[in-house]
Short mmCIF file of C-alpha atoms in Angstrom, two decimals:
data_model
loop_
_atom_site.label_atom_id
_atom_site.label_comp_id
_atom_site.label_asym_id
_atom_site.label_seq_id
_atom_site.Cartn_x
_atom_site.Cartn_y
_atom_site.Cartn_z
CA VAL A 1 9.22 -13.95 17.53
CA ARG A 2 7.26 -16.65 15.77
CA LEU A 3 9.20 -19.73 16.85
CA LEU A 4 12.04 -20.50 19.26
CA SER A 5 13.62 -23.94 19.77
CA ILE A 6 15.79 -24.75 22.78
CA LYS A 7 17.91 -27.89 23.15
CA ASN A 8 19.64 -29.07 26.31
CA ASN A 9 23.18 -29.96 25.16
CA THR A 10 24.39 -30.77 28.69
CA GLU A 11 24.54 -34.20 30.25
CA HIS A 12 22.24 -33.21 33.06
CA PRO A 13 18.59 -32.17 33.17
CA LEU A 14 17.85 -28.50 33.67
CA ALA A 15 15.00 -27.12 35.75
CA ASP A 16 13.28 -23.80 36.34
CA LEU A 17 14.65 -22.18 33.20
CA LYS A 18 13.75 -18.62 32.31
CA VAL A 19 13.65 -17.62 28.64
CA PHE A 20 13.42 -13.89 28.05
CA LEU A 21 14.33 -11.10 25.67
CA THR A 22 15.94 -7.75 26.37
CA LEU A 23 15.61 -4.98 23.81
CA GLU A 24 18.04 -2.18 23.05
CA PRO A 25 16.49 0.40 22.80
CA GLU A 26 13.33 -0.59 24.66
CA PHE A 27 10.87 -0.35 21.79
CA ALA A 28 8.68 -3.18 23.10
CA SER A 29 7.94 -5.30 26.13
CA VAL A 30 7.79 -9.08 26.34
CA SER A 31 6.90 -11.47 29.15
CA PRO A 32 9.45 -14.19 30.00
CA VAL A 33 8.65 -17.85 29.45
CA MET A 34 9.32 -20.35 32.23
CA VAL A 35 10.45 -23.91 31.45
CA GLU A 36 9.86 -26.26 34.36
CA LYS A 37 12.17 -29.05 33.20
CA LEU A 38 14.38 -29.81 30.21
CA ALA A 39 15.97 -33.27 30.02
CA SER A 40 19.42 -33.87 28.53
CA GLY A 41 19.19 -33.78 24.73
CA GLU A 42 15.56 -32.68 24.82
CA ILE A 43 14.30 -30.01 22.44
CA ILE A 44 11.35 -27.79 23.23
CA THR A 45 9.59 -25.26 21.01
CA ILE A 46 8.37 -21.94 22.36
CA THR A 47 5.82 -19.84 20.49
CA GLY A 48 4.74 -17.48 23.26
CA LEU A 49 7.37 -14.72 23.00
CA ASN A 50 5.06 -12.03 21.73
CA LEU A 51 6.50 -8.53 21.50
CA MET A 52 4.16 -5.77 22.66
CA LEU A 53 5.32 -2.81 20.58
CA ASP A 54 5.35 0.66 22.13
CA PRO A 55 3.47 3.07 19.81
CA SER A 56 4.82 6.16 21.57
CA PHE A 57 8.38 5.03 20.83
CA PHE A 58 7.82 4.47 17.12
CA ILE A 59 5.88 7.67 16.47
CA GLN A 60 8.92 9.65 17.66
CA GLN A 61 11.35 7.92 15.29
CA THR A 62 12.15 10.31 12.47
CA GLU A 63 15.19 8.36 11.23
CA ARG A 64 16.18 4.74 10.85
CA LEU A 65 17.71 3.27 14.01
CA SER A 66 19.81 0.13 14.59
CA GLY A 67 19.03 -1.88 17.69
CA THR A 68 19.48 -5.34 19.15
CA ILE A 69 17.35 -8.12 20.57
CA VAL A 70 19.14 -10.16 23.23
CA LEU A 71 17.94 -13.70 23.88
CA VAL A 72 18.81 -15.10 27.30
CA VAL A 73 18.22 -18.58 28.77
CA SER A 74 19.08 -18.87 32.45
CA ASP A 75 18.10 -20.23 35.83
CA GLU A 76 18.48 -18.56 39.21
CA GLU A 77 22.27 -19.01 39.22
CA ASN A 78 23.56 -19.55 35.68
CA VAL A 79 23.18 -18.07 32.22
CA PHE A 80 23.21 -20.98 29.74
CA PHE A 81 22.71 -19.01 26.57
CA GLN A 82 22.93 -15.38 25.55
CA GLU A 83 22.96 -14.05 21.98
CA LYS A 84 22.44 -10.66 20.36
CA TYR A 85 20.47 -10.25 17.15
CA PRO A 86 20.49 -7.00 15.14
CA VAL A 87 17.23 -5.29 14.26
CA ASP A 88 16.49 -2.23 12.12
CA ILE A 89 13.88 0.17 13.45
CA LEU A 90 12.45 2.25 10.63
CA ALA A 91 11.19 5.80 10.87
CA PHE A 92 7.44 6.07 11.33
CA ASP A 93 7.04 7.25 7.72
CA GLN A 94 9.38 4.79 6.04
CA TRP A 95 8.15 1.84 3.98
CA GLY A 96 10.58 -1.07 3.90
CA GLY A 97 9.97 -2.04 0.28
CA ILE A 98 8.79 -5.20 -1.41
CA GLN A 99 11.51 -7.52 -0.13
CA VAL A 100 10.08 -8.03 3.38
CA LEU A 101 6.39 -7.76 4.26
CA PRO A 102 5.45 -5.53 1.32
CA GLU A 103 1.84 -5.50 2.50
CA LEU A 104 2.88 -3.05 5.24
CA LEU A 105 2.48 -0.39 2.56
CA SER A 106 -1.25 -0.51 3.32
CA ALA A 107 -0.53 1.15 6.68
CA PHE A 108 0.07 4.41 4.80
CA VAL A 109 -3.46 4.41 3.38
CA VAL A 110 -5.31 6.53 5.96
CA PRO A 111 -9.00 6.80 5.00
CA ASN A 112 -10.03 8.11 8.42
CA HIS A 113 -7.63 11.06 8.53
CA PRO A 114 -9.63 14.28 9.07
CA VAL A 115 -7.52 16.16 6.51
CA LEU A 116 -9.30 14.24 3.74
CA THR A 117 -12.67 15.82 4.56
CA GLY A 118 -11.99 18.92 2.48
CA VAL A 119 -10.96 16.90 -0.57
CA LEU A 120 -14.02 14.66 -0.32
CA SER A 121 -16.31 17.66 0.11
CA ARG A 122 -14.88 19.24 -3.03
CA ALA A 123 -15.22 15.94 -4.91
CA SER A 124 -18.87 15.82 -3.88
CA SER A 125 -19.43 19.35 -5.20
CA ILE A 126 -17.78 18.50 -8.51
CA LEU A 127 -19.87 15.35 -8.75
CA LYS A 128 -23.03 17.45 -8.33
CA GLU A 129 -21.91 19.81 -11.09
CA TRP A 130 -21.40 16.88 -13.47
CA SER A 131 -24.34 14.66 -12.66
CA GLY A 132 -26.75 16.63 -10.49
CA ASN A 133 -26.17 14.12 -7.69
CA SER A 134 -23.54 14.91 -5.05
CA SER A 135 -23.75 11.54 -3.30
CA LEU A 136 -20.48 9.67 -2.83
CA ASP A 137 -22.46 6.44 -2.85
CA ALA A 138 -19.60 4.04 -3.66
CA TYR A 139 -21.07 0.83 -5.14
CA GLN A 140 -24.70 1.32 -4.09
CA SER A 141 -25.82 2.03 -7.65
CA CYS A 142 -24.26 -1.24 -8.89
CA ASN A 143 -23.16 0.83 -11.90
CA PRO A 144 -19.44 0.93 -12.84
CA ASN A 145 -20.07 4.19 -14.71
CA ARG A 146 -21.26 5.85 -11.51
CA VAL A 147 -18.11 4.62 -9.74
CA LYS A 148 -15.99 6.06 -12.54
CA LEU A 149 -17.75 9.39 -12.18
CA GLN A 150 -16.94 9.46 -8.46
CA LEU A 151 -13.31 8.60 -9.21
CA ALA A 152 -13.18 11.34 -11.84
CA ALA A 153 -14.52 13.87 -9.34
CA LEU A 154 -11.91 12.78 -6.81
CA TYR A 155 -9.20 13.10 -9.47
CA GLU A 156 -10.30 16.65 -10.23
CA ALA A 157 -10.53 17.57 -6.52
CA ILE A 158 -6.95 16.43 -5.88
CA LYS A 159 -5.75 18.12 -9.05
CA GLU A 160 -7.18 21.41 -7.73
CA GLN A 161 -4.80 21.13 -4.75
CA HIS A 162 -1.91 22.14 -7.08
CA ILE A 163 0.48 19.54 -5.73
CA ALA A 164 3.94 19.60 -7.31
CA TYR A 165 5.96 16.50 -8.03
CA CYS A 166 8.99 16.15 -5.76
CA THR A 167 11.53 13.38 -5.26
CA PRO A 168 11.23 11.25 -2.09
CA PRO A 169 12.50 12.63 1.24
CA SER A 170 16.07 11.73 2.17
CA SER A 171 16.49 8.32 3.73
CA PHE A 172 19.42 6.31 5.05
CA GLY A 173 17.72 3.00 4.24
CA ASP A 174 18.83 0.65 1.49
CA ALA A 175 15.34 -0.43 0.48
CA GLY A 176 11.92 1.12 0.23
CA GLN A 177 11.50 4.86 0.70
CA ARG A 178 10.24 7.57 3.00
CA VAL A 179 6.56 8.30 2.51
CA ARG A 180 4.82 11.63 2.73
CA LEU A 181 1.55 10.94 4.50
CA SER A 182 -1.65 12.39 3.11
CA ASP A 183 -1.71 15.34 5.50
CA ASN A 184 1.86 16.28 4.55
CA VAL A 185 1.08 16.02 0.83
CA LEU A 186 -1.94 18.31 1.14
CA SER A 187 -0.24 20.84 3.40
CA GLY A 188 3.18 20.88 1.75
CA LYS A 189 1.84 20.56 -1.82
CA LEU A 190 4.63 18.08 -2.69
CA GLY A 191 4.50 14.39 -3.53
CA THR A 192 6.00 11.48 -5.45
CA CYS A 193 4.12 8.95 -7.52
CA LEU A 194 3.88 6.85 -4.37
CA ASP A 195 2.70 9.73 -2.17
CA LEU A 196 0.02 10.75 -4.67
CA SER A 197 -1.10 7.14 -5.15
CA LEU A 198 -1.47 6.74 -1.38
CA LEU A 199 -3.41 10.01 -1.15
CA TYR A 200 -5.79 8.96 -3.92
CA ALA A 201 -6.19 5.49 -2.37
CA SER A 202 -6.90 7.02 1.04
CA CYS A 203 -9.62 9.26 -0.40
CA ALA A 204 -11.12 6.42 -2.44
CA GLU A 205 -11.25 4.20 0.63
CA ALA A 206 -12.85 7.02 2.61
CA MET A 207 -15.54 7.16 -0.10
CA GLY A 208 -16.28 3.48 0.44
CA LEU A 209 -14.46 2.26 -2.67
CA HIS A 210 -11.81 -0.47 -2.95
CA PRO A 211 -8.56 1.17 -4.11
CA LEU A 212 -5.56 -0.51 -5.70
CA LEU A 213 -1.89 0.36 -5.52
CA VAL A 214 0.35 -0.99 -8.27
CA ILE A 215 4.08 -1.62 -8.02
CA ILE A 216 6.16 -2.03 -11.11
CA GLN A 217 9.87 -1.57 -11.54
CA GLY A 218 10.66 2.07 -10.87
CA HIS A 219 7.13 3.41 -10.51
CA ALA A 220 3.89 3.45 -8.53
CA PHE A 221 0.36 4.17 -9.63
CA VAL A 222 -3.14 3.72 -8.32
CA GLY A 223 -6.44 2.21 -9.35
CA CYS A 224 -9.79 1.11 -8.04
CA TRP A 225 -12.41 -1.60 -8.37
CA LEU A 226 -15.42 -0.53 -10.39
CA ILE A 227 -17.47 -3.32 -8.88
CA ASP A 228 -17.87 -4.28 -5.24
CA GLY A 229 -15.14 -6.90 -5.30
CA THR A 230 -11.66 -7.71 -3.98
CA PHE A 231 -8.94 -10.30 -4.53
CA PRO A 232 -8.80 -13.26 -2.16
CA ASP A 233 -5.05 -13.11 -1.47
CA ALA A 234 -3.07 -10.50 0.41
CA VAL A 235 -0.09 -10.45 -1.99
CA ASN A 236 0.00 -11.40 -5.67
CA ASP A 237 2.59 -11.12 -8.40
CA ASP A 238 0.42 -12.34 -11.28
CA PRO A 239 -0.13 -9.46 -13.73
CA SER A 240 -3.04 -11.28 -15.36
CA LEU A 241 -5.11 -10.38 -12.29
CA LEU A 242 -5.07 -6.83 -13.62
CA THR A 243 -4.91 -7.36 -17.36
CA LYS A 244 -8.01 -9.56 -17.32
CA ARG A 245 -10.02 -7.08 -15.30
CA THR A 246 -8.98 -4.07 -17.38
CA ALA A 247 -9.58 -5.80 -20.71
CA ASP A 248 -12.14 -4.53 -23.22
CA GLY A 249 -15.67 -5.32 -22.11
CA ILE A 250 -14.77 -6.48 -18.59
CA ASN A 251 -14.92 -3.09 -16.86
CA GLU A 252 -14.05 -4.32 -13.37
CA VAL A 253 -10.87 -2.37 -12.53
CA ILE A 254 -9.55 1.03 -13.55
CA LEU A 255 -5.93 2.19 -13.22
CA LEU A 256 -4.75 5.80 -12.94
CA GLU A 257 -1.40 7.55 -13.34
CA ALA A 258 -1.27 9.56 -10.11
CA THR A 259 1.43 11.98 -11.28
CA CYS A 260 -1.05 13.35 -13.83
CA MET A 261 -2.72 15.06 -10.87
CA THR A 262 0.35 17.21 -10.20
CA ASP A 263 0.41 20.93 -10.88
CA GLY A 264 1.01 21.83 -14.52
CA ASN A 265 -0.32 18.58 -16.00
CA ASN A 266 -3.31 19.31 -18.20
CA VAL A 267 -4.40 15.67 -18.43
CA THR A 268 -8.08 14.97 -17.90
CA PHE A 269 -9.51 11.89 -16.25
CA CYS A 270 -11.17 10.71 -19.46
CA ILE A 271 -7.73 10.26 -21.03
CA ILE A 272 -5.74 8.66 -18.20
CA GLY A 273 -8.58 7.20 -16.15
CA VAL A 274 -11.73 6.18 -17.95
CA ARG A 275 -9.65 4.82 -20.80
CA HIS A 276 -8.03 1.98 -18.91
CA ILE A 277 -4.26 2.03 -18.51
CA ARG A 278 -3.55 -1.61 -19.21
CA LEU A 279 -0.29 -3.35 -18.54
CA ALA A 280 1.48 -5.83 -20.77
CA VAL A 281 4.20 -7.57 -18.77
CA ASP A 282 6.84 -9.48 -20.68
CA GLN A 283 6.91 -12.91 -19.09
CA HIS A 284 10.63 -13.22 -19.79
CA VAL A 285 11.38 -10.34 -17.39
CA HIS A 286 8.46 -11.02 -15.07
CA GLU A 287 10.76 -11.51 -12.09
CA LYS A 288 12.21 -8.04 -12.63
CA THR A 289 8.85 -6.34 -13.12
CA LEU A 290 6.96 -7.16 -9.96
CA LEU A 291 3.25 -6.70 -9.68
CA ALA A 292 2.15 -7.21 -6.09
CA ALA A 293 -1.24 -6.97 -4.43
CA TYR A 294 -1.98 -6.06 -0.84
CA GLN A 295 -5.17 -6.57 1.11
CA THR A 296 -6.09 -5.15 4.50
CA PRO A 297 -9.29 -5.36 6.53
CA ASP A 298 -11.84 -2.59 6.34
CA HIS A 299 -12.70 -2.26 10.03
CA THR A 300 -15.79 -0.16 9.35
CA THR A 301 -17.57 -2.76 7.25
CA GLY A 302 -15.86 -6.01 8.18
CA ARG A 303 -15.02 -6.55 4.53
CA LYS A 304 -11.63 -6.60 2.89
CA TRP A 305 -10.27 -4.26 0.28
CA GLN A 306 -7.40 -4.74 -2.07
CA GLN A 307 -4.34 -2.76 -2.88
CA TYR A 308 -1.68 -3.34 -5.44
CA GLY A 309 1.89 -2.54 -4.71
CA HIS A 310 4.27 0.01 -6.27
CA ALA A 311 7.90 0.99 -6.57
CA PRO A 312 9.53 4.19 -5.49
CA HIS A 313 10.48 6.32 -8.50
CA PRO A 314 8.55 7.86 -11.42
CA ILE A 315 8.81 6.75 -15.01
CA PRO A 316 10.97 9.25 -16.95
CA PRO A 317 9.02 11.07 -19.68
CA GLY A 318 8.77 9.03 -22.85
CA THR A 319 10.02 5.82 -21.26
CA MET A 320 8.55 2.74 -19.59
CA PRO A 321 10.00 0.23 -17.15
CA ARG A 322 11.55 -2.75 -18.88
CA GLY A 323 9.00 -5.48 -19.33
CA CYS A 324 6.04 -3.15 -19.02
CA SER A 325 4.24 -0.97 -21.52
CA PHE A 326 0.97 0.86 -21.91
CA LEU A 327 -1.34 -0.66 -24.51
CA LYS A 328 -3.31 1.46 -26.92
CA LYS A 329 -6.59 2.89 -25.73
CA ALA A 330 -9.81 1.08 -26.34
CA ASN A 331 -11.82 2.04 -29.41
CA ALA A 332 -14.18 4.92 -28.62
CA ASP A 333 -15.15 8.30 -29.93
CA THR A 334 -11.79 10.11 -29.96
CA ARG A 335 -13.54 13.46 -29.89
CA LEU A 336 -14.36 12.82 -26.25
CA GLU A 337 -10.68 13.10 -25.32
CA LYS A 338 -10.82 16.82 -26.00
CA LYS A 339 -13.28 17.39 -23.18
CA SER A 340 -13.28 16.95 -19.42
CA PRO A 341 -15.60 14.32 -17.91
CA PHE A 342 -17.99 16.92 -16.51
CA HIS A 343 -18.76 18.14 -20.02
CA PHE A 344 -20.45 14.86 -20.85
CA PRO A 345 -24.19 14.69 -20.21
CA HIS A 346 -23.99 10.88 -20.17
CA ILE A 347 -20.74 9.41 -19.01
CA HIS A 348 -21.79 5.99 -20.29
CA GLN A 349 -21.11 7.22 -23.80
CA PHE A 350 -17.44 6.48 -23.44
CA THR A 351 -17.06 4.13 -20.48
CA ASP A 352 -18.61 0.94 -21.77
CA GLY A 353 -15.86 -1.33 -22.97
CA ALA A 354 -13.17 1.27 -22.24
#
């Protein structure tokens, strides 16, 4: 509760008022606020009603639940005000969508989950096969090509998991969608574009990189900074933030189609990754094709990393969301598309300006 205003509409002053909340079900606790005196017609503002959420309650919620918050203003003898306010309690694995607090999507990026260790270990082995250096050294080399090589190894490691595309889990919510967390994706071998994007972002963050999640109408995909940078704002809807950084010669951000990592897709990283997937958003339908950015703190380094948002469903084959299209690939040696990244002795042959 960010702000609460109380006005004494009686003709007499009130004293020793108690302002408190009751919750049904009891998903949080809150301390009451005492008001020593409130004159007739006086208005006071209370900002101290802080809900202390109960983690054990929320982790057990497997379905959406409707509850109420009851606000009560009373003294020792009388109740002067009592009102119920509805509240929706989401399942622990449900994202509420872009309408309200879209940045909460970042909670599903779990770089510290132990299940990622196997994927990162395999990515390190692949990286050694390609370059002779198994170090997942993030941005230490100050070389975007080295970052791309790490991302390519991660792409191949996830692809080896043979994850099949599957529609989102059933949900009774009107917005957002249920999310398969990274451990469920790796164990169940099923995932949506959103689930796979979150898995890739979790692994990239665990490697010390700054991942991006992108929301457009009807689809989600993932990307990463190629330089040690982030955006200053938590949420953005300006597509130029991406198009500028994925333009020819800039080489600051790379975007990936996460569903290309699913089982049966023979798409190599050099086609969908190293060659930037760039977005052209029609400004006339900009409001219908949202591009949002999320930023959360990296508690291990004290820095901040950036995510872009996404939408819940995949793009049907051969189609694109209205107002969004993939631009042609940058000019480069087209013969390289026929090979996987690890076949290249020098990855810089096709990354500069891509």
